[in-house]
Short mmCIF file of C-alpha atoms in Angstrom, two decimals:
data_model
loop_
_atom_site.label_atom_id
_atom_site.label_comp_id
_atom_site.label_asym_id
_atom_site.label_seq_id
_atom_site.Cartn_x
_atom_site.Cartn_y
_atom_site.Cartn_z
CA MET A 1 -9.47 -15.37 7.44
CA ILE A 2 -10.73 -12.55 5.22
CA LEU A 3 -12.21 -9.31 6.52
CA PHE A 4 -14.07 -7.21 3.95
CA VAL A 5 -15.56 -3.73 3.80
CA ARG A 6 -17.72 -2.76 0.87
CA ASP A 7 -18.11 0.90 -0.11
CA LEU A 8 -15.29 1.94 2.19
CA THR A 9 -14.97 5.33 0.53
CA VAL A 10 -15.18 7.16 -2.79
CA ILE A 11 -12.12 8.65 -4.46
CA ASP A 12 -12.89 11.86 -6.37
CA PHE A 13 -9.89 12.91 -8.43
CA SER A 14 -8.66 13.86 -11.89
CA TYR A 15 -6.00 12.19 -13.97
CA LEU A 16 -3.95 12.72 -17.10
CA CYS A 17 -4.52 10.40 -20.06
CA ALA A 18 -2.50 10.23 -23.28
CA GLU A 19 -5.68 9.97 -25.39
CA ARG A 20 -8.35 11.89 -23.49
CA GLY A 21 -6.26 14.56 -21.78
CA LEU A 22 -7.47 15.77 -18.37
CA LEU A 23 -10.54 14.04 -17.00
CA GLY A 24 -12.34 13.65 -13.71
CA GLU A 25 -13.15 10.34 -12.06
CA SER A 26 -15.02 8.95 -9.07
CA LEU A 27 -14.23 5.42 -7.88
CA ILE A 28 -15.84 3.40 -5.11
CA VAL A 29 -13.35 1.48 -2.96
CA ASP A 30 -13.93 -2.03 -1.59
CA VAL A 31 -11.25 -3.63 0.57
CA GLU A 32 -10.35 -7.12 1.76
CA LEU A 33 -7.82 -7.83 4.53
CA HIS A 34 -6.33 -11.34 4.53
CA GLY A 35 -4.64 -12.58 7.70
CA GLY A 36 -4.85 -14.26 11.06
CA LEU A 37 -6.76 -13.21 14.16
CA ASP A 38 -5.16 -10.91 16.70
CA LYS A 39 -5.51 -11.11 20.50
CA THR A 40 -9.00 -9.59 20.23
CA SER A 41 -10.06 -12.35 17.78
CA MET A 42 -10.17 -9.90 14.89
CA VAL A 43 -8.20 -9.49 11.69
CA PHE A 44 -8.51 -5.74 12.17
CA ASP A 45 -11.08 -3.63 13.99
CA PHE A 46 -13.69 -2.29 11.56
CA GLY A 47 -13.41 1.18 13.04
CA LEU A 48 -9.66 1.18 12.47
CA VAL A 49 -10.05 -0.15 8.91
CA LYS A 50 -12.04 2.93 8.05
CA LYS A 51 -9.70 5.29 9.86
CA VAL A 52 -6.38 3.89 8.64
CA ILE A 53 -7.18 2.95 5.04
CA LYS A 54 -9.55 5.82 4.31
CA LYS A 55 -7.05 8.28 5.81
CA ALA A 56 -4.28 6.92 3.57
CA ILE A 57 -6.49 7.35 0.51
CA ASP A 58 -7.78 10.79 1.49
CA SER A 59 -4.28 12.11 2.13
CA SER A 60 -2.73 10.81 -1.11
CA ILE A 61 -5.03 10.64 -4.14
CA ASP A 62 -8.49 11.89 -3.16
CA HIS A 63 -9.13 15.36 -4.66
CA ALA A 64 -5.69 15.24 -6.29
CA LEU A 65 -4.41 15.08 -9.86
CA ALA A 66 -3.06 11.61 -10.64
CA VAL A 67 -0.03 11.82 -12.91
CA PRO A 68 1.54 8.83 -14.77
CA VAL A 69 5.15 9.92 -14.36
CA ALA A 70 6.57 7.04 -16.45
CA PHE A 71 4.67 8.20 -19.54
CA SER A 72 7.10 9.56 -22.14
CA GLY A 73 4.99 12.68 -22.70
CA CYS A 74 5.06 13.69 -19.04
CA THR A 75 7.64 16.05 -17.54
CA LEU A 76 7.86 17.05 -13.88
CA SER A 77 9.84 19.85 -12.28
CA GLU A 78 9.81 21.32 -8.81
CA GLN A 79 10.79 24.77 -7.62
CA ALA A 80 10.18 26.49 -4.29
CA GLU A 81 7.93 23.62 -3.11
CA GLN A 82 5.76 23.98 -6.21
CA GLN A 83 5.29 20.99 -8.50
CA ARG A 84 4.95 21.64 -12.21
CA ILE A 85 3.48 19.13 -14.67
CA HIS A 86 3.86 19.30 -18.46
CA PHE A 87 1.80 16.61 -20.20
CA THR A 88 1.40 15.97 -23.92
CA SER A 89 -1.85 14.29 -24.95
CA ALA A 90 -3.77 13.67 -28.17
CA ARG A 91 -5.98 16.63 -27.17
CA GLY A 92 -3.06 18.98 -26.72
CA THR A 93 -0.60 20.00 -24.02
CA ILE A 94 -1.81 20.30 -20.42
CA GLN A 95 0.23 22.18 -17.83
CA VAL A 96 -0.54 22.36 -14.12
CA ALA A 97 1.36 23.86 -11.19
CA GLY A 98 0.64 23.79 -7.48
CA PRO A 99 1.78 22.51 -4.09
CA ALA A 100 3.16 18.96 -4.16
CA GLN A 101 0.25 17.67 -2.04
CA ALA A 102 -2.13 18.45 -4.93
CA PHE A 103 -0.58 15.68 -7.07
CA ALA A 104 -0.52 11.90 -6.82
CA LEU A 105 2.57 10.74 -8.70
CA LEU A 106 2.06 7.21 -10.02
CA GLN A 107 5.13 5.29 -11.14
CA ALA A 108 3.31 4.02 -14.22
CA GLU A 109 2.89 4.77 -17.92
CA GLN A 110 -0.85 5.27 -17.54
CA VAL A 111 -3.42 5.87 -14.84
CA ASN A 112 -5.75 2.89 -14.65
CA LEU A 113 -7.37 0.75 -11.97
CA GLN A 114 -4.24 -1.36 -11.56
CA SER A 115 -1.80 1.54 -11.19
CA ILE A 116 -4.13 3.32 -8.76
CA GLU A 117 -4.45 0.16 -6.66
CA GLN A 118 -0.67 -0.19 -6.54
CA PHE A 119 -0.30 3.46 -5.55
CA ILE A 120 -2.77 3.09 -2.67
CA LEU A 121 -1.10 -0.10 -1.47
CA GLN A 122 2.20 1.79 -1.35
CA GLN A 123 0.56 4.42 0.85
CA LEU A 124 -0.59 1.67 3.23
CA ALA A 125 2.88 0.17 3.70
CA GLY A 126 3.69 -0.05 7.41
CA LYS A 127 0.30 1.22 8.51
CA LEU A 128 -1.42 -2.13 9.16
CA PRO A 129 -0.74 -4.68 11.97
CA ASP A 130 1.57 -7.64 11.37
CA ASN A 131 -1.25 -10.19 11.36
CA VAL A 132 -2.65 -8.60 8.18
CA GLN A 133 -0.78 -10.51 5.49
CA GLU A 134 -2.41 -9.10 2.34
CA VAL A 135 -4.62 -6.21 1.31
CA ARG A 136 -6.81 -6.48 -1.77
CA LEU A 137 -8.55 -3.44 -3.22
CA THR A 138 -11.38 -3.28 -5.71
CA LEU A 139 -11.93 0.07 -7.41
CA ARG A 140 -15.09 0.56 -9.43
CA PRO A 141 -17.13 3.38 -10.92
CA GLU A 142 -20.72 3.72 -9.84
CA ALA A 143 -23.01 1.36 -11.76
CA SER A 144 -25.23 3.66 -13.77
CA GLN A 145 -27.74 3.06 -16.52
CA GLY A 146 -28.15 6.78 -17.17
CA PHE A 147 -26.05 9.59 -18.58
CA TYR A 148 -22.95 11.01 -16.95
CA TYR A 149 -20.01 13.28 -17.67
CA GLN A 150 -16.48 13.45 -16.32
CA TYR A 151 -15.32 16.93 -15.41
CA SER A 152 -12.39 18.59 -13.68
CA HIS A 153 -12.32 21.91 -11.88
CA GLY A 154 -10.90 23.88 -8.97
CA LEU A 155 -12.68 25.76 -6.18
CA LYS A 156 -10.38 28.52 -4.97
CA LYS A 157 -12.75 29.57 -2.16
CA HIS A 158 -12.84 26.12 -0.58
CA ASP A 159 -11.05 25.56 2.74
CA GLY A 160 -10.24 21.90 2.03
CA ASN A 161 -8.79 19.89 -0.83
CA CYS A 162 -11.47 21.00 -3.30
CA GLN A 163 -9.39 24.17 -3.76
CA ARG A 164 -6.90 22.17 -5.85
CA ILE A 165 -7.08 23.42 -9.40
CA ALA A 166 -7.30 20.01 -11.08
CA HIS A 167 -9.53 17.53 -9.31
CA GLY A 168 -12.76 16.09 -10.59
CA HIS A 169 -15.67 13.70 -10.65
CA ARG A 170 -17.64 11.18 -12.71
CA SER A 171 -21.15 12.56 -12.32
CA THR A 172 -24.62 11.41 -13.28
CA ILE A 173 -26.96 14.04 -14.75
CA GLN A 174 -30.77 13.91 -14.64
CA ILE A 175 -32.76 16.65 -16.37
CA TYR A 176 -36.54 16.85 -16.17
CA GLN A 177 -38.66 18.92 -18.53
CA ASP A 178 -42.11 19.66 -17.12
CA GLY A 179 -41.69 16.81 -14.66
CA MET A 180 -40.64 14.22 -17.24
CA LEU A 181 -37.10 12.84 -17.45
CA SER A 182 -35.61 13.98 -20.76
CA PRO A 183 -33.12 11.50 -22.28
CA ARG A 184 -32.41 14.00 -25.07
CA LEU A 185 -31.33 16.76 -22.68
CA ASN A 186 -29.42 14.32 -20.48
CA LYS A 187 -27.41 13.11 -23.47
CA LEU A 188 -26.89 16.67 -24.68
CA TRP A 189 -25.20 17.75 -21.44
CA ALA A 190 -23.38 14.47 -20.92
CA ASP A 191 -21.80 14.90 -24.36
CA ARG A 192 -21.14 18.60 -23.81
CA TRP A 193 -19.25 18.07 -20.56
CA GLN A 194 -17.57 14.74 -21.23
CA ASP A 195 -13.88 15.06 -20.26
CA ILE A 196 -14.27 18.82 -19.75
CA TYR A 197 -12.36 21.29 -17.63
CA LEU A 198 -14.75 23.86 -16.17
CA ILE A 199 -13.32 27.32 -15.46
CA THR A 200 -15.01 30.05 -13.47
CA GLU A 201 -14.91 33.18 -15.62
CA GLN A 202 -13.42 35.26 -12.80
CA ASP A 203 -10.52 32.79 -12.48
CA LEU A 204 -9.36 33.27 -16.07
CA CYS A 205 -6.07 35.07 -16.48
CA GLN A 206 -3.85 36.28 -19.29
CA PRO A 207 -0.90 34.10 -20.32
CA ALA A 208 1.46 36.81 -19.12
CA ASP A 209 -0.02 36.52 -15.60
CA LEU A 210 1.28 32.97 -15.19
CA GLN A 211 4.50 32.75 -13.20
CA GLN A 212 5.28 29.03 -13.45
CA LEU A 213 3.86 27.81 -16.76
CA GLN A 214 4.39 28.67 -20.42
CA PRO A 215 1.06 28.48 -22.24
CA GLN A 216 0.76 27.68 -25.91
CA PRO A 217 -1.29 29.64 -28.48
CA GLY A 218 -4.97 28.85 -28.07
CA ASP A 219 -4.68 27.89 -24.40
CA LEU A 220 -6.99 29.07 -21.66
CA CYS A 221 -5.21 29.94 -18.43
CA SER A 222 -6.21 30.19 -14.80
CA ARG A 223 -4.23 31.23 -11.73
CA TYR A 224 -5.33 31.73 -8.14
CA GLN A 225 -4.10 31.89 -4.58
CA ALA A 226 -5.86 29.57 -2.12
CA GLY A 227 -5.21 28.35 1.40
CA GLN A 228 -2.84 25.57 0.32
CA GLY A 229 -0.82 27.82 -2.00
CA VAL A 230 -0.67 29.16 -5.55
CA PHE A 231 -2.27 27.15 -8.36
CA GLU A 232 -1.95 27.57 -12.12
CA ILE A 233 -3.28 25.67 -15.12
CA CYS A 234 -3.25 26.12 -18.89
CA LEU A 235 -4.77 23.82 -21.47
CA PRO A 236 -6.36 24.01 -24.94
CA ALA A 237 -9.55 26.05 -25.12
CA SER A 238 -11.23 23.10 -26.84
CA HIS A 239 -10.74 21.15 -23.60
CA CYS A 240 -12.62 23.75 -21.51
CA GLU A 241 -15.88 25.51 -20.89
CA VAL A 242 -15.94 28.87 -19.15
CA VAL A 243 -18.94 29.38 -16.86
CA PRO A 244 -20.07 32.65 -15.23
CA CYS A 245 -20.27 31.11 -11.75
CA ASP A 246 -18.28 29.10 -9.25
CA THR A 247 -18.04 25.44 -10.24
CA THR A 248 -19.63 24.02 -7.09
CA VAL A 249 -22.27 21.42 -7.87
CA GLU A 250 -24.95 23.84 -6.62
CA CYS A 251 -23.88 26.50 -9.10
CA LEU A 252 -23.47 24.02 -11.95
CA ALA A 253 -26.97 22.63 -11.45
CA ASP A 254 -28.38 26.15 -11.49
CA TYR A 255 -26.26 27.08 -14.51
CA ILE A 256 -27.58 24.15 -16.55
CA ALA A 257 -31.17 24.94 -15.54
CA GLY A 258 -30.63 28.60 -16.41
CA VAL A 259 -29.25 27.81 -19.87
CA LEU A 260 -32.18 25.51 -20.60
CA LYS A 261 -34.70 28.09 -19.41
CA THR A 262 -33.10 30.81 -21.54
CA LEU A 263 -33.29 28.63 -24.63
CA ASP A 264 -36.91 27.64 -24.03
CA ALA A 265 -38.79 29.67 -21.43
CA ALA A 266 -42.07 27.86 -22.08
CA HIS A 267 -41.07 24.83 -20.00
CA GLN A 268 -40.01 24.14 -16.43
CA TYR A 269 -36.68 22.44 -15.89
CA LYS A 270 -35.37 20.48 -12.93
CA VAL A 271 -31.70 19.58 -12.97
CA VAL A 272 -30.36 16.90 -10.62
CA ALA A 273 -26.58 17.25 -10.85
CA TYR A 274 -24.33 14.84 -9.00
CA GLU A 275 -20.85 15.49 -7.67
CA GLY A 276 -19.37 12.02 -7.86
CA VAL A 277 -21.34 9.30 -6.06
CA GLY A 278 -24.42 9.77 -3.93
CA LYS A 279 -24.31 13.54 -3.48
CA GLY A 280 -25.24 16.58 -5.50
CA ALA A 281 -27.68 19.44 -5.91
CA ILE A 282 -31.06 20.14 -7.47
CA ALA A 283 -32.01 23.33 -9.30
CA VAL A 284 -35.43 24.24 -10.69
CA ARG A 285 -36.12 26.99 -13.20
#
């Protein structure tokens, strides 16, 4: 017997890639449970499927930085309960430090759908009843015919896991000029923010302010204290854009609309900015 749940949850996270550097991702999770029926004539109660499997995902990789620890260009070190990552990519060196819970350490050479699936299955070990003989996961990005970008960021004011300095999203962008969808502007911003790290201007710091990382010339650096602990990041300036606002989706939508309005005040702009799948904010200028 096979029990299935489509669209169980969405994983919003960032990961390190040897070619593309640091990038955000959003993946929809489908699950199948293969096994016999229990005493209640179920493979597993639907309510418990959502609680057990979603909880395992949320507590391990969601809003975390996925790190391929078997990659030769990746170095990990830990001191005083702080995890430090040093990662060499084709776009330059990326360094991140923070509490261990902010990282998902994958025993793989690269982060891909297969290594993420294996990581999640490891988190589920021992958490499902004996009659469940096999778990199959399908991870997929949102099917989109439009434009999107993949960004990473950190929200130091957030009470939950969004405060982690390197988590991210794959996000659709829809920009309207005078009520008409503008493919030109959508492509412009999708290209501008593809594989970008967005830094709030107030969160920038000097290299000398970092206590756990050793930035390289040309890096941009950020350090902040949040509820879960101290976070630091440094990466090439070419990998970043500094914005004069918090990087919540509300502020980003308004920022894009404001930039467009400043460049051409004769038109009205509506920006529909998504944060991952099925949620976002709308700004009109």
